[in-house]
XYZ file of C-alpha atoms in Angstrom:
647
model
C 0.000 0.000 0.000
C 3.050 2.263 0.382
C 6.204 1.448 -1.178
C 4.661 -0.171 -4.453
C 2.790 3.061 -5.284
C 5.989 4.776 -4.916
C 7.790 2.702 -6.961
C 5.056 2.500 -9.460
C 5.395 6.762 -9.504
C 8.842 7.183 -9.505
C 8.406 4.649 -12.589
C 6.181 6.576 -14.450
C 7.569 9.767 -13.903
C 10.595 8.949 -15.279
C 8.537 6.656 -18.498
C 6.784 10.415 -18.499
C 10.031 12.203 -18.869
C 11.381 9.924 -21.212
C 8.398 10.037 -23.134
C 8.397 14.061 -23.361
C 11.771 14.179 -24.396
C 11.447 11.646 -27.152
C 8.862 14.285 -28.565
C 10.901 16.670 -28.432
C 14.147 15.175 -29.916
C 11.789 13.902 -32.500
C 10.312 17.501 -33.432
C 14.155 18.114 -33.405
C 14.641 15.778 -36.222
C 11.954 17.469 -38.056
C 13.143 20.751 -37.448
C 16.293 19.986 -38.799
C 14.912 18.489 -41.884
C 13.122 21.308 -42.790
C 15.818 23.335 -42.074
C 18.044 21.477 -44.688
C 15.328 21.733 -47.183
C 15.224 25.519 -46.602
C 19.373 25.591 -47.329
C 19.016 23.577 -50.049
C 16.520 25.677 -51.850
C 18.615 28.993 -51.450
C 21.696 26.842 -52.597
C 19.294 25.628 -55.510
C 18.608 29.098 -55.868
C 22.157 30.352 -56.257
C 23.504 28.164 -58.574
C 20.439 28.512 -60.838
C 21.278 32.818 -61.132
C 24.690 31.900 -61.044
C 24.352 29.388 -64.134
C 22.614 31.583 -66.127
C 24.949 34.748 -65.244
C 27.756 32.406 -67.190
C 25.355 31.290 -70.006
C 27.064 31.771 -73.417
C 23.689 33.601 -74.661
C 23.761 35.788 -71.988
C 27.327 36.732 -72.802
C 26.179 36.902 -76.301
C 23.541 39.502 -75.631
C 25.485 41.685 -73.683
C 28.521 41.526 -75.719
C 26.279 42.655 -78.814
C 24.165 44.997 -76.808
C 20.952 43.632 -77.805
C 17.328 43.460 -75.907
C 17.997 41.364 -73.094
C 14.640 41.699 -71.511
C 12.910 38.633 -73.226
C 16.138 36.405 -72.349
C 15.612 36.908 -68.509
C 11.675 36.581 -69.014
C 11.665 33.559 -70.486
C 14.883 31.672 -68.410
C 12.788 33.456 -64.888
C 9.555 31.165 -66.353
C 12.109 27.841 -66.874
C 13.840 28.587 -63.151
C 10.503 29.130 -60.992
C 11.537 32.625 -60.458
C 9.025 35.430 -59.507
C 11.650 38.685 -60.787
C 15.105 38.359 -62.267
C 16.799 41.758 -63.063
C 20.275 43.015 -64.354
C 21.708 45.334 -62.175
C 24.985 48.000 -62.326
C 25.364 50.086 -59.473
C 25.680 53.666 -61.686
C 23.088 53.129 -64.319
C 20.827 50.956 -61.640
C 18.651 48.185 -62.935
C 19.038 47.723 -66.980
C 16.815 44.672 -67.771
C 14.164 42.786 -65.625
C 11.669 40.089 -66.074
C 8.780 40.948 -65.047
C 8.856 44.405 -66.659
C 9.474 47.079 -63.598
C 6.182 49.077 -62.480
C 7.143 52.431 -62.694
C 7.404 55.268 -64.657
C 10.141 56.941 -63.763
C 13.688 55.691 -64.789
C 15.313 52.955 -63.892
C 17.156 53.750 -60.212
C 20.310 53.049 -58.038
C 18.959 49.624 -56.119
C 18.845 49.058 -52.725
C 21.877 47.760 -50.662
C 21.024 44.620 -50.269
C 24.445 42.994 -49.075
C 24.164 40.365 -51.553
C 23.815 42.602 -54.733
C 26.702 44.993 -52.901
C 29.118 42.072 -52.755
C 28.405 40.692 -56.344
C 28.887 43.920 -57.746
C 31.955 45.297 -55.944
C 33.397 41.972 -54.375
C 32.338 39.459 -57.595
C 31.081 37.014 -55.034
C 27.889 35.414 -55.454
C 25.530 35.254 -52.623
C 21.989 34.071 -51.788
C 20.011 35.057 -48.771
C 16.645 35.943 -47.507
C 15.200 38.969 -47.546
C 12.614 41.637 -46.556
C 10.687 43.529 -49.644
C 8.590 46.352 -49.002
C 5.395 46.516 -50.396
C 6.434 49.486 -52.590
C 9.394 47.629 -53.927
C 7.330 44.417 -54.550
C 4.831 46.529 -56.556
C 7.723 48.584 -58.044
C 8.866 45.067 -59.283
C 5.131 43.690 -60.085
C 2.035 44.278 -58.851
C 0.975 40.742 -59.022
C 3.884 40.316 -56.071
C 2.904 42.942 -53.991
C -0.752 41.399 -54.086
C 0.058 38.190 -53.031
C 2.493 39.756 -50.338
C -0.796 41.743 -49.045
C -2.038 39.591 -45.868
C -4.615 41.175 -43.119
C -3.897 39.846 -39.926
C -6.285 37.378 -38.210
C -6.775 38.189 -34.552
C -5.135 35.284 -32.547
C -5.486 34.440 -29.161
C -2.235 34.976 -26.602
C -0.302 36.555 -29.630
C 1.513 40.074 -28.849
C -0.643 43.442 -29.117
C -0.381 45.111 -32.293
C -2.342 48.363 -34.247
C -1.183 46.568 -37.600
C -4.138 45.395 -39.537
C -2.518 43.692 -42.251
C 1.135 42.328 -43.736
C 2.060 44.006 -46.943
C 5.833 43.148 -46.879
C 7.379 39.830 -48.660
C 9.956 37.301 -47.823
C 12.261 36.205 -50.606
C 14.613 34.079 -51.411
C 16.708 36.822 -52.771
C 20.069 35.684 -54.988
C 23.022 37.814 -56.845
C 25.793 36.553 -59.224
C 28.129 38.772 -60.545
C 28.330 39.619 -64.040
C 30.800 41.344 -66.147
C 30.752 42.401 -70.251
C 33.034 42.651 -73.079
C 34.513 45.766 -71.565
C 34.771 45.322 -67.870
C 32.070 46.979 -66.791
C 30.602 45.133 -63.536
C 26.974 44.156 -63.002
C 25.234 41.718 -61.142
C 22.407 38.943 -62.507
C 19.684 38.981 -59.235
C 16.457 37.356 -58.765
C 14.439 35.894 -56.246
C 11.305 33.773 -54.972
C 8.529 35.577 -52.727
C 7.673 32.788 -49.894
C 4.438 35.057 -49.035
C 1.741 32.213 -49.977
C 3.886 29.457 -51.645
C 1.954 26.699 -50.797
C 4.172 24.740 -53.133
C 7.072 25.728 -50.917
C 4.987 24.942 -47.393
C 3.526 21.546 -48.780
C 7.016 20.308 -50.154
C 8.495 20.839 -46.842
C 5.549 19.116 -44.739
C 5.526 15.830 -46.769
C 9.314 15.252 -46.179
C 9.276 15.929 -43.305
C 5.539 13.968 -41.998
C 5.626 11.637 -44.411
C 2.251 8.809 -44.812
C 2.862 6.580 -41.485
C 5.277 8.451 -39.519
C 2.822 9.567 -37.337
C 0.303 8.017 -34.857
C -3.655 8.092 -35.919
C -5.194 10.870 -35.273
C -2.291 13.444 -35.167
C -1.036 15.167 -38.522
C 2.090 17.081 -39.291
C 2.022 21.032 -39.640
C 4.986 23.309 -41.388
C 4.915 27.081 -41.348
C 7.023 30.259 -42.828
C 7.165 33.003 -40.572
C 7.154 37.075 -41.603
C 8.234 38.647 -38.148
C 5.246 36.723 -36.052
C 2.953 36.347 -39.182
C 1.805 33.559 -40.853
C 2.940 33.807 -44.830
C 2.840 30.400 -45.717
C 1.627 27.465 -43.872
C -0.854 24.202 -43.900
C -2.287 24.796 -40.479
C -6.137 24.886 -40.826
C -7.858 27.855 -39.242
C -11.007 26.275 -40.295
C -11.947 23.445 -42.829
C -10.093 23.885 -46.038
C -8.886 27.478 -45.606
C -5.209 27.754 -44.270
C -4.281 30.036 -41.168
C -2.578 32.621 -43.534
C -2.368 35.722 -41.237
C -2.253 34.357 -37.921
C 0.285 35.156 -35.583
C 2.155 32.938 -32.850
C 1.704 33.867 -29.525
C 3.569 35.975 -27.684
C 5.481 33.568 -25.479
C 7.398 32.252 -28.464
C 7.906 35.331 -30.133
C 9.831 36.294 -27.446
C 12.174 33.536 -26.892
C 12.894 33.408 -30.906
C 12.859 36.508 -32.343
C 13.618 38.372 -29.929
C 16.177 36.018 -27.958
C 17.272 34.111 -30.681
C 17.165 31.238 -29.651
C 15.302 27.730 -30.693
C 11.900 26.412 -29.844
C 11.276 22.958 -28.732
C 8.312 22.565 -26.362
C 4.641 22.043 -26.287
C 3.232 25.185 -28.127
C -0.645 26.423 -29.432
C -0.801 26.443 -32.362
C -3.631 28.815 -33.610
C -6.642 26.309 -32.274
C -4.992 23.269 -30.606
C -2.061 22.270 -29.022
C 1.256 21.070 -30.618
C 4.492 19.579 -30.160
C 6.335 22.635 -31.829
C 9.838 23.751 -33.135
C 11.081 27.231 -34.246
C 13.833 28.801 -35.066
C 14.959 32.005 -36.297
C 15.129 33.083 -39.706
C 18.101 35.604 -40.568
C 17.988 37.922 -43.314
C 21.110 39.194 -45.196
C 21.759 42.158 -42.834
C 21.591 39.050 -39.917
C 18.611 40.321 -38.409
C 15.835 37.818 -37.119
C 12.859 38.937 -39.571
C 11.091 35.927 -39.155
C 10.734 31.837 -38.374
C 10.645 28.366 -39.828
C 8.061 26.152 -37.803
C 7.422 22.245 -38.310
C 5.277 20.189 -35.289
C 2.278 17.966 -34.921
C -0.690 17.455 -32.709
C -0.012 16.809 -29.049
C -3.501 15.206 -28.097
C -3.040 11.610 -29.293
C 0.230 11.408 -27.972
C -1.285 13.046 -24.888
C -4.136 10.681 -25.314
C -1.911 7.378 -25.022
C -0.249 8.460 -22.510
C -3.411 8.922 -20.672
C -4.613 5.021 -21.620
C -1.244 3.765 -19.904
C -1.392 5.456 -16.742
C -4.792 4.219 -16.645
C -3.940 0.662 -17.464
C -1.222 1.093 -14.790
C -3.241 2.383 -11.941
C -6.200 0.085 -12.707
C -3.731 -3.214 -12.577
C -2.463 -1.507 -9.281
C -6.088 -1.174 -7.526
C -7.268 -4.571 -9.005
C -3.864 -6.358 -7.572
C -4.245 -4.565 -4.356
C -7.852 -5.535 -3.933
C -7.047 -8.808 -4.341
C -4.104 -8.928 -2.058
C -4.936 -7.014 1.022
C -7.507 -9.042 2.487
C -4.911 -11.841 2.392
C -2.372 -10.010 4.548
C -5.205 -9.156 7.181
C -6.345 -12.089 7.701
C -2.705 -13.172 8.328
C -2.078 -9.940 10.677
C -5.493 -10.147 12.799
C -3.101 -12.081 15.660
C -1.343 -9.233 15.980
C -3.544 -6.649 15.717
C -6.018 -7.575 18.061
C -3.563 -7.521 20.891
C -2.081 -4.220 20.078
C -5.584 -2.854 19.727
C -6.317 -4.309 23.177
C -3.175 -2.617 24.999
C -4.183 0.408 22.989
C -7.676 0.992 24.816
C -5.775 0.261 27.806
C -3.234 3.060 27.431
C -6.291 5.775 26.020
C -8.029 4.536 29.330
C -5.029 5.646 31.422
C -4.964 8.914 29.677
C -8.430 9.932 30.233
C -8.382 9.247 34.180
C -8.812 5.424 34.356
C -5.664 4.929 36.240
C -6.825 1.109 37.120
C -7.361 0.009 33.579
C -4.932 -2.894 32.336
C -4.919 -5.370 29.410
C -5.240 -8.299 31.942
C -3.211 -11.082 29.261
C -3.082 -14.204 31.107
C -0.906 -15.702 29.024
C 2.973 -14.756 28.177
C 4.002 -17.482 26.059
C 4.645 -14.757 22.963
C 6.099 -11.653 22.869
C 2.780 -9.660 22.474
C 1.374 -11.142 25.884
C 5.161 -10.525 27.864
C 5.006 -6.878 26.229
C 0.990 -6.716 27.614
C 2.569 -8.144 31.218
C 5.172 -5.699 31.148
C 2.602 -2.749 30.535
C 0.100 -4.105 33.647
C 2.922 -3.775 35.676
C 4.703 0.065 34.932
C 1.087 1.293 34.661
C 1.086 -0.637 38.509
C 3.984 1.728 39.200
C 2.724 4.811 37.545
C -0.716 4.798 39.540
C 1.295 4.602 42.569
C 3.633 7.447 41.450
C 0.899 9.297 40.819
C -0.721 8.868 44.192
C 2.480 10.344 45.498
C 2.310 13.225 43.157
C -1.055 14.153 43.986
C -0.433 13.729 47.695
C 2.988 16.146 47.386
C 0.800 18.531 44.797
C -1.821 19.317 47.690
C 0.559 20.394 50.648
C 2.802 22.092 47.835
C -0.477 24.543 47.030
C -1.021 24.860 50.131
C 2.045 26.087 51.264
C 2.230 28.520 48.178
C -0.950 30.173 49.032
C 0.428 30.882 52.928
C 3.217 32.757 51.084
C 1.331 34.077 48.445
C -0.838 35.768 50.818
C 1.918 37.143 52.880
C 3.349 38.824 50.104
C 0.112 40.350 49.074
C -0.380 41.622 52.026
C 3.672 43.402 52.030
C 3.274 44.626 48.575
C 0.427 46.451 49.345
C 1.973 47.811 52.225
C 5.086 48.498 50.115
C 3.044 50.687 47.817
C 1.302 53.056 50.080
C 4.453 53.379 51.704
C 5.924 54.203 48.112
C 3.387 56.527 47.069
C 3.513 58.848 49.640
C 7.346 59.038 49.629
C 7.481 60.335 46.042
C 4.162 62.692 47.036
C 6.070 63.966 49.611
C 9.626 64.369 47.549
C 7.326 65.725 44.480
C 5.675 68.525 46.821
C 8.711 69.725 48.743
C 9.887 70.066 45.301
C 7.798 72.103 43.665
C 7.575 74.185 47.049
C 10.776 75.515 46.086
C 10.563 75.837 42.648
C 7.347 77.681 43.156
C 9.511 79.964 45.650
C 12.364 80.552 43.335
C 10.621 81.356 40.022
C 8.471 83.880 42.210
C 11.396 85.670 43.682
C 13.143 85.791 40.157
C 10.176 86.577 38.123
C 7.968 88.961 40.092
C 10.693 91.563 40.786
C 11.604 91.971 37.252
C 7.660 92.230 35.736
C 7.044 95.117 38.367
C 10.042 96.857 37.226
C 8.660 96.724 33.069
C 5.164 97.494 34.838
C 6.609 100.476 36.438
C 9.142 101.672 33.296
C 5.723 100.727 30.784
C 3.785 103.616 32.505
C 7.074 105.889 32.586
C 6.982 105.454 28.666
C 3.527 106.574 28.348
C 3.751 109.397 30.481
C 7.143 110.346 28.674
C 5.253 110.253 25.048
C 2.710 112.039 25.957
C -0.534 112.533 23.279
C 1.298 110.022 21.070
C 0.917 107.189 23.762
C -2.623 106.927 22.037
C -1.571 105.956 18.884
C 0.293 103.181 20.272
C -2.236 102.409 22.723
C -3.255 98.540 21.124
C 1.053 97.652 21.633
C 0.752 98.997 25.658
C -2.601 97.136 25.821
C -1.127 93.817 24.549
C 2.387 94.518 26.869
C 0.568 95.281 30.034
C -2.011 92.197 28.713
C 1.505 89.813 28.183
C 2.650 91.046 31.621
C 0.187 90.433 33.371
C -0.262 87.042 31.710
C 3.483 86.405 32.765
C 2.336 87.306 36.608
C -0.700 84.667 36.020
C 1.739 82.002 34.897
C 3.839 82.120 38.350
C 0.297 82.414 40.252
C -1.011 79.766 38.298
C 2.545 77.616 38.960
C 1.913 78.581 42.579
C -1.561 77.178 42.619
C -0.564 73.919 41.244
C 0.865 73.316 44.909
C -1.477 74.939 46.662
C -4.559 75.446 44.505
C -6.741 76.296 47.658
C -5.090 79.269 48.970
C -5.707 81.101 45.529
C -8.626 82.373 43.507
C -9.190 84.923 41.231
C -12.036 87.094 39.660
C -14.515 85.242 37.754
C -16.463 86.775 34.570
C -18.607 85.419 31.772
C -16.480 85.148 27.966
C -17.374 84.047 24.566
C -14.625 81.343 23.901
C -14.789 82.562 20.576
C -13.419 85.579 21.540
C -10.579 84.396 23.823
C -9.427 82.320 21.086
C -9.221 85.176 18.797
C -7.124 87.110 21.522
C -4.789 83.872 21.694
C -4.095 83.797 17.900
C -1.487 87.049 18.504
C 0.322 85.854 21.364
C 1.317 82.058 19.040
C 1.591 84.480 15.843
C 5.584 83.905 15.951
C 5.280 80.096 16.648
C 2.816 79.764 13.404
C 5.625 82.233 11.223
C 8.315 79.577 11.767
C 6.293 76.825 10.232
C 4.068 75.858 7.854
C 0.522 75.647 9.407
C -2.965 76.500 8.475
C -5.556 77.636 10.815
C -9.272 76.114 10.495
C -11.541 77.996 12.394
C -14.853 77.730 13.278
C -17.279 79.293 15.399
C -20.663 78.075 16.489
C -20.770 78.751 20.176
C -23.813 81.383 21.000
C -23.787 80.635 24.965
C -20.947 82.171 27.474
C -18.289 80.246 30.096
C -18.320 81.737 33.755
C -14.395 81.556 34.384
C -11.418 83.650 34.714
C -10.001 85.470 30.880
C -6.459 84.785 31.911
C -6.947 81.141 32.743
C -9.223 80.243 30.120
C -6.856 82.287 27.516
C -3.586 80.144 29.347
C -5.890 76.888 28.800
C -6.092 77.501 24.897
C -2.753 78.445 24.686
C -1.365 75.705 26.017
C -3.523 73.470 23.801
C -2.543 75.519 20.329
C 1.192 75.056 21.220
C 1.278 71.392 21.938
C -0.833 71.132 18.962
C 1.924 73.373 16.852
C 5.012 71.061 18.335
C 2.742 68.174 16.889
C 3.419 69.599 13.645
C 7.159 70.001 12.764
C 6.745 69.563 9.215
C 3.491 71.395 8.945
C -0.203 70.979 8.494
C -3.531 72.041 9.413
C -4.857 73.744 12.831
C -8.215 73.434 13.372
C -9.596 75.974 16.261
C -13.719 75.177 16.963
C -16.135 76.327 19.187
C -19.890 74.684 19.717
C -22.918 74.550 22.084
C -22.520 70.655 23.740
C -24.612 69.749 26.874
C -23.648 67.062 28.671
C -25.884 64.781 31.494
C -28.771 67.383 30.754
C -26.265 70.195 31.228
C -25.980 72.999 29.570
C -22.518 74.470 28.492
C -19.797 74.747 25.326
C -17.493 72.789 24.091
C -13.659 73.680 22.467
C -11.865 71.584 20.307
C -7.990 71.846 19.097
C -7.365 69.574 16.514
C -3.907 69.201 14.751
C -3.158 66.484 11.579
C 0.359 66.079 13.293
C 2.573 62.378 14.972
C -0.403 61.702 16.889
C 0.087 60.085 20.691
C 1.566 56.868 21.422
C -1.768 54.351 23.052
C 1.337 53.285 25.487
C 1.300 56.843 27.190
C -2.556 58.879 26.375
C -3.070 58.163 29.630
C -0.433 60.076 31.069
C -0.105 63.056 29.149
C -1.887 64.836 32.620
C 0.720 63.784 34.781
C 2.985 66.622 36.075
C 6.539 66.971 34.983
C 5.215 64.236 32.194
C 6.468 65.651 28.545
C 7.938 63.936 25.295
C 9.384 66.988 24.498
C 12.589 67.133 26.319
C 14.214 70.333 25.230
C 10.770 72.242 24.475
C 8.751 72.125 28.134
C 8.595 71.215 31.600
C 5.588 68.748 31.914
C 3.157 71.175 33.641
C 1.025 72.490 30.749
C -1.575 69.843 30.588
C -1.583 68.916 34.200
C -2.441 72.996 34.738
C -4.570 73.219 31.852
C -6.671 70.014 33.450
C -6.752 71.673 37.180
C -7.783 75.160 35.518
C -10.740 72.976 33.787
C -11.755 70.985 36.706
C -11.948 74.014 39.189
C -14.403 75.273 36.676
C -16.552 71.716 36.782
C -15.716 70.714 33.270
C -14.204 67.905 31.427
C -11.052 67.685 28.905
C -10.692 64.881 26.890
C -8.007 63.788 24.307
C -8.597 61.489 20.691
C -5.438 60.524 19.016
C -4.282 58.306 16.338
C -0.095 58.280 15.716
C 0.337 59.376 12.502
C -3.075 61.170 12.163
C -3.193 63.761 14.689
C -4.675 64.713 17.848
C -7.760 66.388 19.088
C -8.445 68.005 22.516
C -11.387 68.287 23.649
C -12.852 70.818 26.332
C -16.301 71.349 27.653
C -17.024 74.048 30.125
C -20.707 74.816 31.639
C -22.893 78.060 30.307
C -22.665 80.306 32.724
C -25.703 81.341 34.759
């Protein structure tokens, strides 16, 4: 059941492999032939034109100057040729057969390399080549007809606008010629492959000849322009040939524009085949197009099927036959085993006094069954021990668990007030020292600011909005070591009380941040639907939004958008407004939203102290509202603060 079926598909993997490649070298073989019968067609070719170039007539005719125009028409008939033409590279062409299709005078030819080396070399040369339509049609308009193919739309072939194929492949050949006074010129003609079924057919029957292939497959061959069908006998449909089809795009790109050979299972306009291209070169050594010979893959696919059918069906038949044999040999043994392994699942779910109870021992599968009884003898008696050491184990852990609940708690209350106590002496003297440091020197601008205006005299007025902001900025300065002060000791201060819109506090904020928003690049949003009034302090609710709009502007190093808005919100049936500062900057880490209200917590180490939100939260409370904070890192941050409508 295991190892045959392995053997049996490592067999016919490799009779698979073996089997592919035998296709393949034999599509090979095919290729090649075809490929020899290409050669020998341009050799053909060649000697022909270069036969005739040393024909005595010909001689004759140029030596006497006469018409030589009928000679080439009718030896072009005899040869197969489609256009034979005497060339001299000053004059250009001075005789073809057919008759060129132009008006104008005869003109210097093209540079085809084989013409170039017959005329300037003397070497004779045969190659194939790419006509244009207008030089087919200059040559004969019967050519450049039968050149003229519109392409079929084929499935998995490359994208293309072209509609049709106008150019022609020929079997293009030069010999070198010379008259009675030197004068060098070159005999050329040449065979347009463009729908020569003559040419296609020849090359199919030698190379798929009656027999040589299983029933049901056939033999295709097929002449290439670029990736267009010119010349082939694949069917597109009964009894019309896939002329102007193109291969798809896969092999396109391996032969013409990799170079190299195809050999591998290809479709083939409508079905699959085992295929073979290769690269056609022209005279200039491009790759203009490709020779193609296969032949159906399905009834060698078909076959192949049959045998790995045959093979697995002898398998399951052999096998059905065979197994019961060897089970009703190995019942002894697996009864027993089964037995011992009931026992062992009835251990495992609890059963701790099951045991296969084997009387006998006169084999090795009741000694084995013996053997178990008696460890599973010793493991219920370990595990009596366990149990009984588990119990006063827990119990002892839960003594000592409970002591150590009951000193960690202690621990932390002891803790706690320690680092109160160290946090208020603290900020006892920092509360001391910045008011000693600070106050003095506001008095003395207070005093100097109303020296100034006395000293200007009538023009104090004009400048009266710059003193009104300095004495407001002073005296916000004095609030800011008050309000430091009441952060230790918020009950032993209080200040006058009056009702504000926040819309109107905000706007007196903008001024005050003006120089933080000129060093970066930040938009303000504002908007303001608030129509009821706060009950609170100016100076604490204007220190509340400041603090907000500067965390909100350190949010934002690279920039962004502020947005500033005030609303009517009631909250558990109560009245009031609410403020939101929302910025599109890092955002807040989850790990630490909750204690951005700490004091002395801050992320920004060289930029504050840790006190603004802790204040700004105290200021809020005092007043009986609520602050809240949404944030997403990466998306910004919005705070959020509701105050009651005053009464």
């Amino acid at each position: 059941m295991v190892i045959l079926p392995l053997i049996l598909l490592i067999a016919v993997s490799r009779w698979n492999d073996r089997f592919e490649k035998t296709l393949i070298a034999k599509v090979n073989g095919d290729l090649t032939i075809a490929h020899q019968y290409m050669a020998r067609i341009l050799e053909a070719t060649g000697d022909k034109i270069q036969a005739l170039s040393k024909a005595a007539t010909f001689r004759d005719l140029l030596a006497q100057s006469a018409p030589i125009a009928p000679f080439l028409e009718k030896h072009r008939n005899e040869l197969g040729l489609d256009f034979l033409y005497l060339v001299e590279s000053e004059a250009g062409v001075l005789a073809s057969a057919p008759h060129l299709q132009t008006s104008k005078p005869p003109t210097r030819p093209p540079h085809w390399p084989i013409v170039a080396s017959a005329l300037e070399n003397g070497a004779p040369g045969t190659a194939i080549d790419i006509y244009s339509s207008a030089q087919l049609h200059q040559i004969s308009a019967q050519l450049a007809a039968r050149s003229r193919l519109a392409l079929v739309t084929t499935a998995n072939a490359k994208p293309t606008d072209k509609t049709e194929e106008a150019r022609g492949m020929v079997i293009h050949s030069a010999a070198p010629v010379r008259d009675s006074s030197g004068r060098a010129m070159a005999l050329v003609g040449g065979i347009l492959l463009n729908q020569n079924l003559v040419f296609i057919d020849t090359i199919n029957d030698l190379v798929y000849r009656a027999a040589s292939l299983p029933d049901g497959s056939k033999g295709t061959a097929t002449l290439f322009l670029d990736d267009v069908r010119i010349s082939t006998n694949v069917r597109l449909f009964e009894g019309e040939r896939a002329l102007g089809t193109r291969v798809s795009a896969v092999v396109r790109e391996a032969v013409l524009d990799n170079g190299r050979t195809w050999l591998d299972s290809a479709f083939v306009v409508n079905d699959w085949y085992i295929s073979a291209y290769e690269p056609i070169l022209d005279s200039f050594g491009k790759r203009v197009g490709m020779l193609y010979v296969g032949f159906l893959e399905a009834p060698f696919t078909q076959a192949r099927r049959e045998t790995l059918l045959t093979i697995i069906l002898a398998f399951l038949i052999i096998t059905a036959l065979t197994v019961p044999i060897f089970l009703l040999l190995a019942r002894t043994i697996f009864r027993p085993l089964e037995h011992m392994t009931k026992t062992i699942a009835s251990v495992e779910s609890g059963h701790m006094g099951a045991r296969s109870g084997f009387a006998r021992a006169n084999d090795e599968i009741g000694r084995v069954a013996n053997h178990l009884d008696t460890l599973l003898d010793q493991i219920q008696e370990r595990d009596r021990q366990l149990r009984e050491w588990n119990d006063d184990l827990n119990r002892r852990v839960e003594e000592r668990t409970h002591e150590l609940q009951i000193a960690n708690r202690q621990l932390e209350a002891t803790s706690k007030q320690l680092v109160m106590s160290e946090k208020l002496a603290a900020i006892g003297e920092i509360t001391a020292g910045v008011a000693h440091e600070i106050n003095n020197p506001i008095a003395v601008i207070q005093g100097n600011l109303e020296v100034v205006r006395r000293a200007i005299g009538t023009q104090a007025e004009s400048l009266e909005t710059e003193f009104r902001l300095l004495d407001e900025q002073v005296y916000r300065v004095t609030q800011i070591v008050t309000k430091l002060l009441q952060f230790a000791r918020p009950e032993e201060y209080a200040d006058y009380i009056s009702r504000h819109r926040p819309q109107d506090v905000v706007s007196d904020c903008l001024p005050l941040i003006r120089h933080l928003l000129d060093k970066s690049e930040i938009e303000i949003s504002r908007q303001d639907d608030a129509t009821r009034m706060v009950l609170m302090n100016r100076t604490e609710l204007q220190q509340v939004v400041i603090n907000l709009i500067v965390n909100a502007i350190h949010a934002m190093p690279e920039g962004g958008m502020l947005t500033l808005r005030t609303c009517d919100s009631s909250r558990a049936e109560r009245p009031g407004i609410r403020l939101d500062v929302a910025d599109t900057g890092i955002g807040i880490a989850p790990e630490i939203l909750d204690r951005i209200f700490d004091p002395f917590f801050t992320t920004k180490r060289h930029q504050g102290n840790g006190l603004g939100l802790s204040i700004t939260r105290k200021l809020i409370d005092r007043q009986g509202g609520e602050i809240t904070v949404e944030s997403a890192p990466g998306h910004g941050t919005t705070f959020s603060v509701w105050l009651p409508e005053a009464v």
